[in-house]
Amino acid sequence: MTNQNIASSIGFHGVWVDVLVPLQADLNVDEPKLASHLRNLSAKGFENFVMFGQAGEGTTFSADEKLSAVAHVIEAGVDANNLLLGVSSSSYTEVAQFIRKAYAKGVRRFLVSAPQYDHPYNNVGLFDYFDQLIKQTNQPSWQLFIHQLGGKNQAADLPEVTLADLKKVHPHIFVGIVDQDVHVNHTVELIRAFDTSLVVASCHEPNLTILSPTDVCVSALANVMPNVIKHVIAHDFVNNATKVPGMKVAKPDDRVTELMTILAQYPQVAALKLMLSQHYRMESWERVRPPNTLLTKEAKTKLMAAFKTFNLQATE
Amino acid sequence: MNFANTWYVIERNNHFETIAHEALVLLEEGSYVMLQNFATHHEAHEEHKRLVMMAIGDAKAKLDHLKK
């Protein structure tokens, strides 16, 4: 079975939007606005969501905050089967408890990163961590996706040997890897190693242009330009070029590169939230959760000018 | 999600509009910007009003700036 066939068989394919999370003035999750954002993406045909992943500032929210937001969006009509929920902790008991609670609300897919820990640990320790986590979760028919952070957040990535052992011991639970690493070689190596046994989804959009056609991706840019990302992973460039007024025709991969170039000098979550605040005409979308930082006034002015030149189109 | 009988706030020809799903699907792709979808006409109308009030506020600020 190839990676694409596996993706289809476990129902994890297409664009999974790494959802940006709107905040209230007190920096708690603005649940109605979050549900509204998911509803708007659904209306555009994008109904698969990663909640509290990297773009969703997942590590900054407590388990209770996440569970409350998940309950709200499900109540608002989002299908729990279309959610991949981010989980991170240094305690496998906390992760297992969180998964059980979200499972009770109908969520079946979980994105779990390696534990943050202040002592070096080896691959045996990492295997034991996830093995215990799965045993303590003790629920049927759920899916574990390992979140490889590429060295971000001080959490180690799982080595291939640990991933292989986990797959061997828990073949029905551990089904995929979401690779946050910016280096395309990292994703290519994972695909090469697990092509016939695990789904490997890349998160770094410029890598998608190299990996395409591919069957699945987790994308933060899809918050603002979902159709472009859809065309990129389908390698459907020729028929979906964007005619930007006053500029040459740009293929979807060109548009990704163009936007990534703009965002490169700024914190990505804050920059994307600024872009979304312009789309919705809601300044409140600019808020980020500490320790993430707001854009400076100067950065905001420069970015807004760059977004104007970028000229996001309705069909993107 | 089922979008039949829902309402959208869109921007078309530099104007905001509240439009039913059934009418939206008849519009040419790319001829409008879909801003938000709402379950009820009331919610869409409230958002439409907010956007118009913001546009009026922006225009007023520009005029005030010119008067100075």
CSV table of N, CA and C in Angstrom, one decimal, chain A residues 135-242:
chain,number,residue,atom,x,y,z
A,135,LYS,N,-1.5,2.8,26.1
A,135,LYS,CA,-2.1,1.9,27.0
A,135,LYS,C,-3.1,2.6,28.0
A,136,GLN,N,-2.6,3.7,28.5
A,136,GLN,CA,-3.4,4.4,29.4
A,136,GLN,C,-4.7,5.1,28.8
A,137,THR,N,-4.5,5.5,27.5
A,137,THR,CA,-5.7,6.0,26.8
A,137,THR,C,-6.8,5.0,26.8
A,138,ASN,N,-6.4,3.8,26.4
A,138,ASN,CA,-7.2,2.6,26.5
A,138,ASN,C,-8.6,2.8,25.9
A,139,GLN,N,-8.6,3.3,24.6
A,139,GLN,CA,-9.9,3.5,23.9
A,139,GLN,C,-9.8,2.8,22.6
A,140,PRO,N,-10.9,2.3,22.0
A,140,PRO,CA,-10.8,1.7,20.7
A,140,PRO,C,-10.9,2.7,19.6
A,141,SER,N,-10.3,2.3,18.4
A,141,SER,CA,-10.6,3.1,17.2
A,141,SER,C,-10.2,4.6,17.2
A,142,TRP,N,-9.1,4.9,17.8
A,142,TRP,CA,-8.6,6.3,17.7
A,142,TRP,C,-7.3,6.3,16.9
A,143,GLN,N,-6.9,7.4,16.4
A,143,GLN,CA,-5.7,7.5,15.6
A,143,GLN,C,-4.7,8.4,16.2
A,144,LEU,N,-3.5,7.9,16.3
A,144,LEU,CA,-2.4,8.7,16.8
A,144,LEU,C,-1.5,9.2,15.7
A,145,PHE,N,-1.3,10.5,15.6
A,145,PHE,CA,-0.3,11.1,14.7
A,145,PHE,C,0.8,11.7,15.5
A,146,ILE,N,2.0,11.3,15.2
A,146,ILE,CA,3.1,11.9,15.9
A,146,ILE,C,3.5,13.2,15.2
A,147,HIS,N,3.6,14.3,16.1
A,147,HIS,CA,4.0,15.6,15.6
A,147,HIS,C,5.5,15.8,15.7
A,148,GLN,N,6.2,15.7,14.6
A,148,GLN,CA,7.6,15.9,14.6
A,148,GLN,C,7.9,17.4,14.4
A,149,LEU,N,8.4,18.1,15.5
A,149,LEU,CA,8.5,19.5,15.5
A,149,LEU,C,9.7,20.1,14.9
A,150,GLY,N,10.6,19.2,14.5
A,150,GLY,CA,11.9,19.7,13.8
A,150,GLY,C,12.7,20.6,14.8
A,151,GLY,N,12.7,20.2,16.1
A,151,GLY,CA,13.5,20.9,17.1
A,151,GLY,C,12.9,22.1,17.7
A,152,LYS,N,11.6,22.4,17.3
A,152,LYS,CA,10.9,23.5,17.9
A,152,LYS,C,10.4,23.1,19.3
A,153,ASN,N,10.2,24.1,20.1
A,153,ASN,CA,9.7,23.9,21.5
A,153,ASN,C,10.5,23.0,22.4
A,154,GLN,N,11.7,22.8,22.1
A,154,GLN,CA,12.6,22.0,22.9
A,154,GLN,C,12.2,20.6,23.0
A,155,ALA,N,11.3,20.1,22.1
A,155,ALA,CA,10.8,18.7,22.1
A,155,ALA,C,11.6,18.0,21.1
A,156,ALA,N,12.1,16.8,21.4
A,156,ALA,CA,12.9,16.1,20.4
A,156,ALA,C,11.9,15.4,19.4
A,157,ASP,N,12.5,15.2,18.2
A,157,ASP,CA,11.7,14.4,17.3
A,157,ASP,C,12.0,12.9,17.6
A,158,LEU,N,11.0,12.1,17.2
A,158,LEU,CA,11.2,10.6,17.4
A,158,LEU,C,12.1,10.1,16.3
A,159,PRO,N,13.1,9.3,16.6
A,159,PRO,CA,13.9,8.7,15.6
A,159,PRO,C,13.2,7.6,14.9
A,160,GLU,N,13.6,7.3,13.7
A,160,GLU,CA,12.9,6.4,12.8
A,160,GLU,C,12.7,5.0,13.5
A,161,VAL,N,13.7,4.6,14.3
A,161,VAL,CA,13.6,3.3,14.9
A,161,VAL,C,12.5,3.3,15.9
A,162,THR,N,12.3,4.4,16.6
A,162,THR,CA,11.2,4.5,17.6
A,162,THR,C,9.8,4.5,16.9
A,163,LEU,N,9.8,5.2,15.8
A,163,LEU,CA,8.5,5.3,15.0
A,163,LEU,C,8.2,3.9,14.5
A,164,ALA,N,9.2,3.2,14.0
A,164,ALA,CA,9.0,1.8,13.5
A,164,ALA,C,8.5,0.8,14.6
A,165,ASP,N,9.2,0.9,15.7
A,165,ASP,CA,8.8,0.1,16.8
A,165,ASP,C,7.3,0.3,17.3
A,166,LEU,N,7.0,1.6,17.3
A,166,LEU,CA,5.6,2.0,17.7
A,166,LEU,C,4.6,1.4,16.8
A,167,LYS,N,5.0,1.5,15.5
A,167,LYS,CA,4.0,1.1,14.4
A,167,LYS,C,3.9,-0.4,14.6
A,168,LYS,N,5.0,-1.1,14.9
A,168,LYS,CA,4.9,-2.6,15.0
A,168,LYS,C,4.0,-3.0,16.2
A,169,VAL,N,4.1,-2.3,17.3
A,169,VAL,CA,3.4,-2.7,18.5
A,169,VAL,C,2.0,-2.2,18.5
A,170,HIS,N,1.7,-1.0,17.9
A,170,HIS,CA,0.4,-0.4,17.9
A,170,HIS,C,0.0,-0.1,16.4
A,171,PRO,N,-0.1,-1.1,15.6
A,171,PRO,CA,-0.4,-0.8,14.2
A,171,PRO,C,-1.7,-0.1,13.8
A,172,HIS,N,-2.7,-0.3,14.7
A,172,HIS,CA,-4.0,0.3,14.4
A,172,HIS,C,-4.2,1.7,15.0
A,173,ILE,N,-3.4,2.0,16.0
A,173,ILE,CA,-3.5,3.3,16.7
A,173,ILE,C,-2.6,4.3,16.0
A,174,PHE,N,-1.3,3.9,15.9
A,174,PHE,CA,-0.3,4.9,15.3
A,174,PHE,C,-0.4,4.8,13.8
A,175,VAL,N,-1.0,5.8,13.2
A,175,VAL,CA,-1.2,5.8,11.8
A,175,VAL,C,-0.5,6.8,10.9
A,176,GLY,N,0.1,7.9,11.6
A,176,GLY,CA,0.7,8.9,10.8
A,176,GLY,C,1.6,9.8,11.5
A,177,ILE,N,2.4,10.6,10.6
A,177,ILE,CA,3.3,11.5,11.1
A,177,ILE,C,3.0,12.9,10.5
A,178,VAL,N,3.0,13.9,11.3
A,178,VAL,CA,2.9,15.3,10.8
A,178,VAL,C,4.2,15.9,11.0
A,179,ASP,N,4.9,16.3,9.9
A,179,ASP,CA,6.3,16.7,9.9
A,179,ASP,C,6.3,18.2,9.8
A,180,GLN,N,6.7,18.9,10.9
A,180,GLN,CA,6.8,20.3,10.9
A,180,GLN,C,8.2,20.8,10.5
A,181,ASP,N,9.1,19.9,10.2
A,181,ASP,CA,10.4,20.3,9.9
A,181,ASP,C,10.4,21.2,8.6
A,182,VAL,N,11.2,22.2,8.6
A,182,VAL,CA,11.3,23.1,7.4
A,182,VAL,C,12.1,22.5,6.3
A,183,HIS,N,12.9,21.5,6.6
A,183,HIS,CA,13.8,20.9,5.6
A,183,HIS,C,13.1,19.8,4.9
A,184,VAL,N,13.0,19.9,3.6
A,184,VAL,CA,12.2,19.0,2.8
A,184,VAL,C,12.8,17.6,2.9
A,185,ASN,N,14.2,17.5,3.0
A,185,ASN,CA,14.8,16.2,3.1
A,185,ASN,C,14.3,15.4,4.3
A,186,HIS,N,14.0,16.1,5.3
A,186,HIS,CA,13.5,15.4,6.5
A,186,HIS,C,12.2,14.7,6.2
A,187,THR,N,11.3,15.4,5.5
A,187,THR,CA,10.0,14.8,5.1
A,187,THR,C,10.2,13.6,4.1
A,188,VAL,N,11.1,13.9,3.1
A,188,VAL,CA,11.4,12.9,2.1
A,188,VAL,C,11.9,11.6,2.8
A,189,GLU,N,12.8,11.7,3.8
A,189,GLU,CA,13.4,10.6,4.4
A,189,GLU,C,12.2,9.8,5.2
A,190,LEU,N,11.3,10.5,5.8
A,190,LEU,CA,10.2,9.9,6.5
A,190,LEU,C,9.3,9.1,5.5
A,191,ILE,N,9.0,9.8,4.4
A,191,ILE,CA,8.2,9.1,3.4
A,191,ILE,C,8.9,7.9,2.9
A,192,ARG,N,10.2,8.0,2.6
A,192,ARG,CA,10.9,6.8,2.1
A,192,ARG,C,10.9,5.7,3.2
A,193,ALA,N,11.1,6.0,4.4
A,193,ALA,CA,11.1,5.0,5.5
A,193,ALA,C,9.8,4.3,5.7
A,194,PHE,N,8.7,5.1,5.6
A,194,PHE,CA,7.4,4.6,6.1
A,194,PHE,C,6.3,4.7,5.0
A,195,ASP,N,6.8,4.7,3.7
A,195,ASP,CA,5.8,4.9,2.6
A,195,ASP,C,4.7,3.9,2.6
A,196,THR,N,5.0,2.6,3.0
A,196,THR,CA,3.9,1.6,3.0
A,196,THR,C,3.2,1.4,4.3
A,197,SER,N,3.6,2.1,5.3
A,197,SER,CA,3.0,1.8,6.6
A,197,SER,C,2.3,3.0,7.3
A,198,LEU,N,2.8,4.2,7.1
A,198,LEU,CA,2.3,5.4,7.8
A,198,LEU,C,2.1,6.5,6.8
A,199,VAL,N,1.1,7.4,7.1
A,199,VAL,CA,0.9,8.6,6.3
A,199,VAL,C,1.9,9.6,6.8
A,200,VAL,N,2.5,10.3,5.9
A,200,VAL,CA,3.4,11.4,6.3
A,200,VAL,C,2.9,12.7,5.7
A,201,ALA,N,2.6,13.7,6.5
A,201,ALA,CA,2.1,14.9,6.0
A,201,ALA,C,3.1,16.0,6.4
A,202,SER,N,3.4,16.8,5.4
A,202,SER,CA,4.3,18.0,5.6
A,202,SER,C,3.5,19.2,6.0
A,203,CYS,N,4.1,20.1,6.7
A,203,CYS,CA,3.4,21.3,7.2
A,203,CYS,C,4.1,22.5,6.5
A,204,HIS,N,5.2,22.3,5.9
A,204,HIS,CA,6.0,23.5,5.4
A,204,HIS,C,5.6,23.7,4.0
A,205,GLU,N,4.8,24.7,3.7
A,205,GLU,CA,4.2,24.8,2.4
A,205,GLU,C,5.2,24.9,1.2
A,206,PRO,N,6.3,25.6,1.3
A,206,PRO,CA,7.2,25.5,0.2
A,206,PRO,C,7.7,24.1,-0.1
A,207,ASN,N,7.7,23.2,0.9
A,207,ASN,CA,8.1,21.8,0.7
A,207,ASN,C,7.0,21.1,-0.1
A,208,LEU,N,5.8,21.5,0.0
A,208,LEU,CA,4.7,20.9,-0.7
A,208,LEU,C,4.9,21.0,-2.2
A,209,THR,N,5.5,22.1,-2.6
A,209,THR,CA,5.7,22.3,-4.1
A,209,THR,C,6.7,21.3,-4.6
A,210,ILE,N,7.6,20.9,-3.7
A,210,ILE,CA,8.6,19.9,-4.1
A,210,ILE,C,8.1,18.5,-4.0
A,211,LEU,N,7.3,18.3,-2.9
A,211,LEU,CA,6.7,16.9,-2.7
A,211,LEU,C,5.5,16.6,-3.6
A,212,SER,N,4.9,17.6,-4.2
A,212,SER,CA,3.6,17.4,-4.9
A,212,SER,C,3.9,16.6,-6.2
A,213,PRO,N,2.9,15.8,-6.7
A,213,PRO,CA,1.7,15.6,-6.1
A,213,PRO,C,1.8,14.8,-4.8
A,214,THR,N,1.0,15.2,-3.8
A,214,THR,CA,1.0,14.4,-2.6
A,214,THR,C,-0.5,14.3,-2.1
A,215,ASP,N,-0.8,13.5,-1.2
A,215,ASP,CA,-2.2,13.3,-0.9
A,215,ASP,C,-2.7,14.1,0.3
A,216,VAL,N,-1.8,14.6,1.1
A,216,VAL,CA,-2.2,15.3,2.4
A,216,VAL,C,-1.2,16.3,2.8
A,217,CYS,N,-1.7,17.3,3.4
A,217,CYS,CA,-0.8,18.3,4.0
A,217,CYS,C,-1.5,19.0,5.2
A,218,VAL,N,-0.7,19.5,6.1
A,218,VAL,CA,-1.3,20.3,7.2
A,218,VAL,C,-0.7,21.7,7.0
A,219,SER,N,-1.6,22.7,6.8
A,219,SER,CA,-1.2,24.0,6.3
A,219,SER,C,-1.7,25.1,7.1
A,220,ALA,N,-0.8,26.0,7.5
A,220,ALA,CA,-1.2,27.2,8.2
A,220,ALA,C,-1.7,28.3,7.2
A,221,LEU,N,-1.0,28.3,6.0
A,221,LEU,CA,-1.4,29.2,5.0
A,221,LEU,C,-2.8,29.0,4.5
A,222,ALA,N,-3.3,27.7,4.7
A,222,ALA,CA,-4.7,27.4,4.2
A,222,ALA,C,-5.7,28.2,5.0
A,223,ASN,N,-5.4,28.8,6.1
A,223,ASN,CA,-6.3,29.7,6.8
A,223,ASN,C,-6.7,30.9,5.9
A,224,VAL,N,-5.7,31.3,5.0
A,224,VAL,CA,-5.9,32.5,4.2
A,224,VAL,C,-6.1,32.2,2.7
A,225,MET,N,-5.4,31.2,2.3
A,225,MET,CA,-5.5,30.8,0.8
A,225,MET,C,-5.6,29.3,0.6
A,226,PRO,N,-6.8,28.8,1.1
A,226,PRO,CA,-6.9,27.3,1.0
A,226,PRO,C,-6.9,26.7,-0.4
A,227,ASN,N,-7.5,27.5,-1.3
A,227,ASN,CA,-7.6,26.9,-2.7
A,227,ASN,C,-6.2,26.8,-3.3
A,228,VAL,N,-5.3,27.7,-3.0
A,228,VAL,CA,-3.9,27.6,-3.5
A,228,VAL,C,-3.3,26.4,-3.0
A,229,ILE,N,-3.4,26.1,-1.7
A,229,ILE,CA,-2.8,24.9,-1.1
A,229,ILE,C,-3.3,23.7,-1.7
A,230,LYS,N,-4.7,23.7,-2.0
A,230,LYS,CA,-5.3,22.5,-2.6
A,230,LYS,C,-4.7,22.2,-4.0
A,231,HIS,N,-4.5,23.3,-4.8
A,231,HIS,CA,-3.9,23.1,-6.1
A,231,HIS,C,-2.5,22.7,-6.0
A,232,VAL,N,-1.7,23.2,-5.0
A,232,VAL,CA,-0.3,22.8,-4.9
A,232,VAL,C,-0.2,21.3,-4.6
A,233,ILE,N,-0.9,20.8,-3.6
A,233,ILE,CA,-0.7,19.4,-3.3
A,233,ILE,C,-1.2,18.5,-4.4
A,234,ALA,N,-2.2,19.0,-5.2
A,234,ALA,CA,-2.7,18.2,-6.4
A,234,ALA,C,-1.8,18.4,-7.6
A,235,HIS,N,-0.7,19.2,-7.5
A,235,HIS,CA,0.2,19.5,-8.6
A,235,HIS,C,-0.6,20.0,-9.8
A,236,ASP,N,-1.7,20.8,-9.5
A,236,ASP,CA,-2.6,21.2,-10.5
A,236,ASP,C,-2.3,22.7,-10.8
A,237,PHE,N,-1.2,23.0,-11.4
A,237,PHE,CA,-0.7,24.3,-11.5
A,237,PHE,C,-1.3,25.1,-12.8
A,238,VAL,N,-1.3,24.4,-13.9
A,238,VAL,CA,-1.5,25.0,-15.1
A,238,VAL,C,-2.9,25.6,-15.2
A,239,ASN,N,-3.9,24.9,-14.7
A,239,ASN,CA,-5.3,25.3,-14.8
A,239,ASN,C,-5.7,26.3,-13.7
A,240,ASN,N,-4.8,26.5,-12.8
A,240,ASN,CA,-5.2,27.2,-11.6
A,240,ASN,C,-4.3,28.4,-11.3
A,241,ALA,N,-3.8,29.0,-12.3
A,241,ALA,CA,-2.9,30.2,-12.2
A,241,ALA,C,-3.8,31.4,-11.7
A,242,THR,N,-3.2,32.2,-11.0
A,242,THR,CA,-4.0,33.4,-10.5
A,242,THR,C,-3.6,34.6,-11.3
